[in-house]
Short mmCIF file of C-alpha atoms in Angstrom, two decimals:
data_model
loop_
_atom_site.label_atom_id
_atom_site.label_comp_id
_atom_site.label_asym_id
_atom_site.label_seq_id
_atom_site.Cartn_x
_atom_site.Cartn_y
_atom_site.Cartn_z
CA MET A 1 225.16 56.32 6.72
CA ARG A 2 226.91 55.80 10.27
CA ARG A 3 228.15 59.05 10.45
CA LEU A 4 224.20 59.91 9.69
CA ASN A 5 222.69 58.46 12.97
CA ARG A 6 226.69 60.11 14.79
CA LYS A 7 225.72 63.62 13.43
CA LYS A 8 221.53 62.80 14.99
CA THR A 9 222.29 61.25 17.56
CA LEU A 10 224.66 64.84 18.58
CA ASN A 11 222.00 66.56 17.23
CA LEU A 12 219.60 65.21 19.93
CA MET A 13 221.84 65.01 22.73
CA LYS A 14 222.53 69.08 21.94
CA GLU A 15 218.35 69.35 22.06
CA LEU A 16 218.40 67.55 25.25
CA ASP A 17 221.38 70.15 26.69
CA ALA A 18 219.31 71.53 29.52
CA PHE A 19 222.36 73.90 30.47
CA PRO A 20 222.18 75.67 27.68
CA LYS A 21 225.99 78.08 26.88
CA ILE A 22 225.34 82.18 26.36
CA PRO A 23 228.04 83.59 24.46
CA GLU A 24 229.66 86.13 26.71
CA SER A 25 229.56 89.27 24.41
CA TYR A 26 225.45 89.13 25.24
CA VAL A 27 225.89 88.82 29.15
CA GLU A 28 225.04 92.17 30.83
CA THR A 29 227.04 92.31 34.11
CA SER A 30 225.48 95.17 36.31
CA ALA A 31 227.33 96.38 40.17
CA SER A 32 222.92 94.87 41.04
CA GLY A 33 223.82 91.93 40.53
CA GLY A 34 227.06 91.83 42.16
CA THR A 35 225.47 93.15 45.28
CA VAL A 36 223.12 90.01 45.25
CA SER A 37 225.91 87.46 44.27
CA LEU A 38 228.04 88.52 47.35
CA ILE A 39 224.66 87.92 49.20
CA ALA A 40 223.89 84.49 48.51
CA PHE A 41 227.86 83.42 47.97
CA ALA A 42 227.25 85.07 51.76
CA THR A 43 224.20 82.84 52.83
CA ILE A 44 225.05 80.06 50.87
CA ALA A 45 228.28 79.61 53.25
CA PHE A 46 226.50 79.86 56.21
CA LEU A 47 224.12 77.74 55.50
CA THR A 48 226.58 75.05 54.37
CA ILE A 49 228.65 75.29 57.63
CA MET A 50 225.19 75.04 60.09
CA GLU A 51 223.81 72.58 57.69
CA PHE A 52 227.79 70.74 58.60
CA MET A 53 227.33 70.79 62.16
CA VAL A 54 223.47 69.79 61.72
CA TYR A 55 225.56 66.22 60.13
CA ARG A 56 227.95 66.49 63.06
CA ASP A 57 225.02 66.80 65.93
CA THR A 58 223.47 63.44 66.62
CA TRP A 59 219.55 62.99 68.40
CA MET A 60 217.85 60.03 71.36
CA LYS A 61 215.20 57.89 68.89
CA TYR A 62 212.67 56.98 72.00
CA GLU A 63 210.76 53.48 71.11
CA TYR A 64 208.31 52.33 72.80
CA GLU A 65 206.99 48.46 73.49
CA VAL A 66 206.03 45.80 75.67
CA ASP A 67 208.67 44.78 78.23
CA LYS A 68 208.12 40.20 77.27
CA ASP A 69 211.43 39.97 79.66
CA PHE A 70 210.34 38.69 83.17
CA THR A 71 211.87 35.58 84.17
CA SER A 72 214.76 37.40 84.61
CA LYS A 73 216.19 39.43 88.06
CA LEU A 74 216.48 43.54 88.48
CA ARG A 75 219.68 44.29 90.07
CA ILE A 76 219.63 47.29 92.57
CA ASN A 77 222.74 49.25 92.83
CA ILE A 78 222.25 51.54 96.72
CA ASP A 79 224.99 53.18 98.13
CA ILE A 80 222.83 55.12 101.32
CA THR A 81 224.11 56.56 104.18
CA VAL A 82 222.24 56.84 107.56
CA ALA A 83 222.63 59.50 110.26
CA MET A 84 223.27 56.12 112.66
CA ARG A 85 225.47 53.35 114.15
CA CYS A 86 225.74 50.05 111.87
CA GLN A 87 224.64 47.88 115.19
CA TYR A 88 220.97 49.90 115.04
CA VAL A 89 219.84 49.14 111.81
CA GLY A 90 219.03 46.29 109.32
CA ALA A 91 218.40 47.09 104.94
CA ASP A 92 216.58 44.62 103.13
CA VAL A 93 214.06 43.57 100.25
CA LEU A 94 210.45 42.36 100.57
CA ASP A 95 208.18 42.47 96.95
CA LEU A 96 205.08 40.95 96.49
CA ALA A 97 206.15 37.42 96.27
CA GLU A 98 206.89 37.65 99.87
CA THR A 99 210.59 36.77 98.68
CA MET A 100 212.96 38.64 101.71
CA VAL A 101 215.71 39.27 99.84
CA SER A 102 218.02 39.56 102.57
CA SER A 103 220.98 42.49 102.61
CA ALA A 104 223.71 39.75 103.52
CA ASP A 105 224.02 39.46 99.36
CA GLY A 106 225.27 42.20 98.69
CA LEU A 107 225.47 45.21 100.29
CA ILE A 108 228.01 46.52 103.37
CA TYR A 109 227.99 48.58 106.10
CA GLU A 110 230.19 50.84 106.56
CA PRO A 111 230.61 53.27 109.86
CA VAL A 112 231.44 56.38 108.42
CA VAL A 113 230.93 60.47 109.76
CA PHE A 114 227.57 61.74 108.50
CA ASP A 115 228.72 65.23 107.96
CA LEU A 116 230.58 66.10 105.00
CA SER A 117 234.03 67.66 103.95
CA PRO A 118 234.67 70.29 102.62
CA GLN A 119 235.06 68.81 98.92
CA GLN A 120 232.40 66.57 99.40
CA LYS A 121 230.05 69.66 99.75
CA GLU A 122 230.73 70.94 97.04
CA TRP A 123 230.61 67.66 95.27
CA GLN A 124 226.93 67.21 96.43
CA ARG A 125 225.84 71.14 95.38
CA MET A 126 227.01 70.77 92.23
CA LEU A 127 225.06 67.07 91.86
CA GLN A 128 221.75 69.04 92.88
CA LEU A 129 222.54 71.80 90.74
CA ILE A 130 222.66 69.64 88.06
CA GLN A 131 219.62 67.28 89.37
CA SER A 132 217.66 71.33 89.58
CA ARG A 133 218.50 71.79 85.95
CA LEU A 134 217.62 68.16 84.37
CA GLN A 135 214.34 68.79 86.18
CA GLU A 136 213.02 72.16 84.13
CA GLU A 137 215.11 70.64 80.72
CA HIS A 138 214.75 67.49 80.21
CA SER A 139 216.18 67.29 77.17
CA LEU A 140 219.54 67.18 78.69
CA GLN A 141 218.46 63.90 79.48
CA ASP A 142 219.79 63.21 76.30
CA VAL A 143 223.60 65.17 76.81
CA ILE A 144 223.58 62.63 79.23
CA PHE A 145 223.23 59.71 77.81
CA LYS A 146 225.42 60.83 74.80
CA SER A 147 228.13 61.29 77.52
CA ALA A 148 227.26 58.11 79.40
CA PHE A 149 231.22 56.14 79.59
CA LYS A 150 232.71 59.16 78.75
CA SER A 151 231.68 61.68 81.99
CA ALA A 152 233.12 61.41 85.07
CA SER A 153 232.41 59.42 87.36
CA THR A 154 229.06 60.49 89.99
CA ALA A 155 229.64 58.60 93.76
CA LEU A 156 231.33 60.67 96.39
CA PRO A 157 234.64 61.85 96.14
CA PRO A 158 236.45 59.81 99.41
CA ARG A 159 237.09 62.36 102.18
CA GLU A 160 240.79 64.62 102.25
CA ASP A 161 240.69 65.82 105.54
CA ASN A 162 241.30 62.76 107.81
CA SER A 163 239.30 63.29 110.25
CA LEU A 164 239.12 62.36 113.58
CA GLN A 165 236.33 62.31 114.87
CA SER A 166 234.43 58.46 115.29
CA PRO A 167 232.16 56.81 113.34
CA ASP A 168 228.01 58.68 113.49
CA ALA A 169 227.18 57.34 110.33
CA CYS A 170 226.35 53.76 108.62
CA ARG A 171 227.10 53.92 104.35
CA ILE A 172 224.88 51.36 102.96
CA HIS A 173 226.19 50.11 99.89
CA GLY A 174 226.56 47.65 97.10
CA HIS A 175 223.89 45.78 95.17
CA LEU A 176 220.99 43.37 95.67
CA TYR A 177 219.15 40.74 92.59
CA VAL A 178 215.71 40.91 93.43
CA ASN A 179 212.21 39.61 91.42
CA LYS A 180 211.28 41.96 88.90
CA VAL A 181 207.64 42.32 91.01
CA ALA A 182 206.82 44.99 92.95
CA GLY A 183 209.07 45.22 96.50
CA ASN A 184 209.58 47.61 98.75
CA PHE A 185 213.23 48.24 100.13
CA HIS A 186 213.85 49.23 103.57
CA ILE A 187 216.28 50.77 105.99
CA THR A 188 214.46 50.13 109.37
CA VAL A 189 215.80 49.64 112.97
CA GLY A 190 217.23 46.78 113.75
CA LYS A 191 218.86 43.69 111.88
CA ALA A 192 216.20 41.82 110.01
CA ILE A 193 215.28 38.67 111.30
CA PRO A 194 213.19 35.11 109.03
CA HIS A 195 209.94 35.40 109.76
CA PRO A 196 207.28 32.37 109.10
CA ARG A 197 204.37 35.14 108.58
CA GLY A 198 206.74 37.92 107.29
CA HIS A 199 209.35 38.58 108.34
CA ALA A 200 210.58 41.77 111.04
CA HIS A 201 213.64 43.83 113.02
CA LEU A 202 214.64 43.39 116.25
CA ALA A 203 214.19 46.40 116.89
CA ALA A 204 213.90 45.94 121.25
CA LEU A 205 217.69 46.40 122.13
CA VAL A 206 217.78 49.75 120.73
CA SER A 207 216.83 52.88 122.39
CA HIS A 208 213.94 55.54 120.74
CA GLU A 209 216.67 58.45 121.83
CA SER A 210 219.01 56.98 119.32
CA TYR A 211 216.94 57.23 116.50
CA ASN A 212 217.94 59.26 113.67
CA PHE A 213 216.91 59.17 109.85
CA SER A 214 218.56 61.57 108.98
CA HIS A 215 220.01 60.37 105.00
CA ARG A 216 221.75 60.97 101.96
CA ILE A 217 220.77 59.30 99.00
CA ASP A 218 224.65 59.29 96.78
CA HIS A 219 223.38 56.88 94.42
CA LEU A 220 220.48 54.01 93.62
CA SER A 221 219.97 52.73 90.23
CA PHE A 222 217.85 49.85 88.39
CA GLY A 223 219.67 47.61 86.27
CA GLU A 224 223.60 47.38 85.21
CA LEU A 225 225.85 50.41 86.85
CA ILE A 226 227.18 52.75 84.02
CA PRO A 227 229.48 55.74 85.20
CA GLY A 228 228.17 59.45 83.98
CA ILE A 229 224.53 58.02 84.61
CA ILE A 230 222.73 60.46 87.05
CA ASN A 231 220.03 59.22 88.08
CA PRO A 232 216.56 61.21 90.51
CA LEU A 233 217.65 60.15 94.36
CA ASP A 234 221.38 60.35 93.68
CA GLY A 235 222.12 63.33 96.22
CA THR A 236 219.06 63.68 98.15
CA GLU A 237 220.06 64.27 101.38
CA LYS A 238 217.26 64.40 104.46
CA ILE A 239 217.47 65.44 107.89
CA ALA A 240 214.87 64.05 110.14
CA SER A 241 212.95 66.49 112.87
CA ASP A 242 212.47 63.57 114.81
CA HIS A 243 213.26 60.66 115.99
CA ASN A 244 209.94 58.99 114.77
CA GLN A 245 209.75 59.58 111.05
CA MET A 246 209.63 57.65 108.27
CA PHE A 247 210.31 58.86 104.81
CA GLN A 248 208.71 57.93 101.84
CA TYR A 249 210.23 57.08 98.30
CA PHE A 250 207.67 55.67 95.50
CA ILE A 251 209.56 55.28 92.51
CA THR A 252 207.96 53.64 88.76
CA VAL A 253 211.19 51.61 87.05
CA VAL A 254 211.14 51.86 83.64
CA PRO A 255 212.74 49.52 81.71
CA THR A 256 215.43 51.00 78.71
CA LYS A 257 218.31 49.71 76.10
CA LEU A 258 220.72 52.11 75.56
CA HIS A 259 222.25 52.07 72.06
CA THR A 260 224.86 54.63 71.59
CA TYR A 261 227.63 55.02 69.75
CA LYS A 262 229.59 54.45 72.03
CA ILE A 263 227.71 52.04 74.55
CA SER A 264 225.57 49.59 74.67
CA ALA A 265 223.52 48.54 77.96
CA GLU A 266 220.71 47.09 79.65
CA THR A 267 219.77 49.46 82.38
CA HIS A 268 216.54 51.37 83.80
CA GLN A 269 214.73 54.64 84.53
CA PHE A 270 212.49 55.72 87.00
CA SER A 271 209.98 58.83 87.90
CA VAL A 272 209.91 59.32 92.11
CA THR A 273 208.01 60.98 94.44
CA GLU A 274 208.95 61.52 98.55
CA ARG A 275 206.53 61.99 101.47
CA GLU A 276 208.22 62.12 105.07
CA ARG A 277 206.10 62.68 108.69
CA VAL A 278 206.41 62.18 112.04
CA ILE A 279 204.86 58.83 113.81
CA ASN A 280 202.49 59.81 116.12
CA HIS A 281 200.20 56.66 116.58
CA ALA A 282 197.97 59.17 119.52
CA ALA A 283 197.19 61.46 116.33
CA GLY A 284 197.13 58.35 113.99
CA SER A 285 200.43 59.19 112.35
CA HIS A 286 200.53 54.67 112.41
CA GLY A 287 204.03 53.32 111.01
CA VAL A 288 207.51 52.92 111.40
CA SER A 289 210.31 54.83 112.07
CA GLY A 290 212.44 54.26 108.57
CA ILE A 291 213.43 55.11 104.40
CA PHE A 292 211.10 53.59 102.77
CA MET A 293 211.39 53.22 98.49
CA LYS A 294 208.13 51.68 97.67
CA TYR A 295 209.16 50.98 93.48
CA ASP A 296 206.88 49.04 90.53
CA ILE A 297 208.00 48.19 87.35
CA SER A 298 206.50 49.73 84.03
CA SER A 299 205.29 47.18 81.74
CA LEU A 300 206.48 49.24 78.82
CA MET A 301 210.34 49.20 78.18
CA VAL A 302 212.10 52.10 75.94
CA THR A 303 214.60 51.74 73.55
CA VAL A 304 217.14 54.13 73.26
CA THR A 305 218.85 54.87 69.99
CA GLU A 306 221.39 57.62 68.86
CA GLU A 307 221.07 57.99 65.32
CA HIS A 308 223.02 60.13 62.80
CA MET A 309 221.32 62.25 59.70
CA PRO A 310 222.82 59.96 56.78
CA PHE A 311 225.46 61.60 54.37
CA TRP A 312 223.22 61.72 50.92
CA GLN A 313 220.79 62.94 53.48
CA PHE A 314 222.40 65.26 53.84
CA LEU A 315 223.62 66.16 50.08
CA VAL A 316 220.83 66.17 49.51
CA ARG A 317 219.48 69.74 51.71
CA LEU A 318 222.88 70.96 50.76
CA CYS A 319 221.59 70.77 46.79
CA GLY A 320 217.87 72.44 48.01
CA ILE A 321 220.09 75.80 49.70
CA ILE A 322 222.86 76.05 46.85
CA GLY A 323 220.45 75.38 44.16
CA GLY A 324 217.23 77.81 46.74
CA ILE A 325 219.50 80.31 47.77
CA PHE A 326 220.35 80.95 43.37
CA SER A 327 216.55 80.30 42.31
CA THR A 328 214.73 83.07 45.29
CA THR A 329 217.95 85.97 44.95
CA GLY A 330 217.91 85.85 40.58
CA ILE A 331 213.55 86.40 41.27
CA LEU A 332 214.16 89.05 44.54
CA HIS A 333 216.97 90.88 41.35
CA GLY A 334 214.49 90.96 39.22
CA PHE A 335 211.51 91.92 41.20
CA GLY A 336 214.36 94.87 42.83
CA ARG A 337 215.28 95.65 39.50
CA PHE A 338 211.91 95.57 37.55
CA VAL A 339 210.42 97.92 40.48
CA ALA A 340 213.04 100.86 39.75
CA GLU A 341 213.00 100.42 36.18
CA ILE A 342 208.93 101.04 37.17
CA ILE A 343 210.31 104.53 40.97
CA PHE A 344 212.74 105.95 37.06
CA CYS A 345 210.11 105.47 34.21
CA ARG A 346 207.58 108.09 36.34
CA PHE A 347 210.19 110.04 37.35
CA ARG A 348 211.33 111.25 33.61
CA LEU A 349 207.28 110.68 32.94
CA ASN A 350 206.79 113.65 35.09
CA SER A 351 210.25 115.10 34.90
CA TYR A 352 208.67 115.47 30.98
CA ARG A 353 205.37 116.50 31.90
CA SER A 354 206.45 119.45 33.96
CA THR A 355 208.59 121.15 31.18
CA SER A 356 206.61 124.21 29.44
CA VAL A 357 206.88 125.18 25.41
CA SER A 358 206.41 128.80 24.42
CA LEU A 359 203.58 129.76 22.43
CA PRO A 360 203.84 132.36 19.67
CA ASP A 361 201.05 134.82 21.18
CA GLY A 362 202.93 134.95 24.38
CA HIS A 363 201.16 131.60 26.12
CA SER A 364 202.51 128.63 26.89
CA SER A 365 201.80 124.85 27.51
CA ASN A 366 203.35 122.17 29.24
CA HIS A 367 203.16 119.51 26.64
CA LEU A 368 205.55 117.89 25.13
CA PRO A 369 206.59 119.56 20.98
CA LEU A 370 205.51 116.59 18.56
CA ILE A 371 208.48 115.70 16.59
CA THR A 372 208.25 115.96 13.30
CA ASP A 373 211.18 115.45 10.34
CA ASN A 374 211.36 118.63 9.62
CA SER A 375 212.29 119.43 13.82
CA THR A 376 214.94 117.23 13.05
CA HIS A 377 216.82 119.49 10.37
#
């Protein structure tokens, strides 16, 4: 009884076999089939390699949500060189909450030479070239996110020529913590002084002829300082054409959480538009000479996450490639053989029809003679 049940089970399993075995004596091989097999194997190998490269690669996923953090402070990282002596300029921040942040809290005024050395000029030229490519190819920003903390520092390299020229400019660098509201960071003539109705700069002792707000922005970013990240204003250089000139930068800051396989940081991206004009009260162009960076905080927060293809998905895609190519090449090979057989049959039929048969009366017939049993003897 057990043997009978075991035999029935074995027969049932044989009937469920989806991969029946064909004896080799029944298998017919051909040169065309071998050629198609070689093409199929080569295609499978090529697509498998390409699929493995896709599996190794990663991509950045962007998610958007409302920024609910309104109590934290916003960090501003600054490295700007102005073509004026340090005792003539002052930098501070005034936000919409009428809160003034003095530059003494975190900024350093360093006398420097405004003109760059040959090595520094090459660095600036390369940085400007990268900026132009980023404006044309926005997808390059993903590459920068992936290479954060791995690439070289984007800071201006120190001078290597040990110039004996006396300092004629002021490098203002460091960081400030401000309220997370819209504000205005500005560099203008004179040091900032507190005032009950706002704030003011002590500019009465500075001659108008010494005004020169030509400047170079080596670095400007918001949030956590991440080496390797290139910001929109890095490498910007502006040369003033007049003593009384105003440079304005209108900045929209977007809070960003960056999660890659290398780092996890909270930083900020920003977009910027620029405007510059000469201050001429007689012509109706009012204002104050200087550099003004008006920033606003976006209400949306972006979460940028580096993702990788799961291994199971890679296996599914690989099986699809192998099975699909085998099925497709088999169908194409069968269709090709069918078409070839039709063409050959028509060719043979035409050759038979063109064969003439002589008749006893001297005429000829193009029809094929009937084959009978007597004709075979």
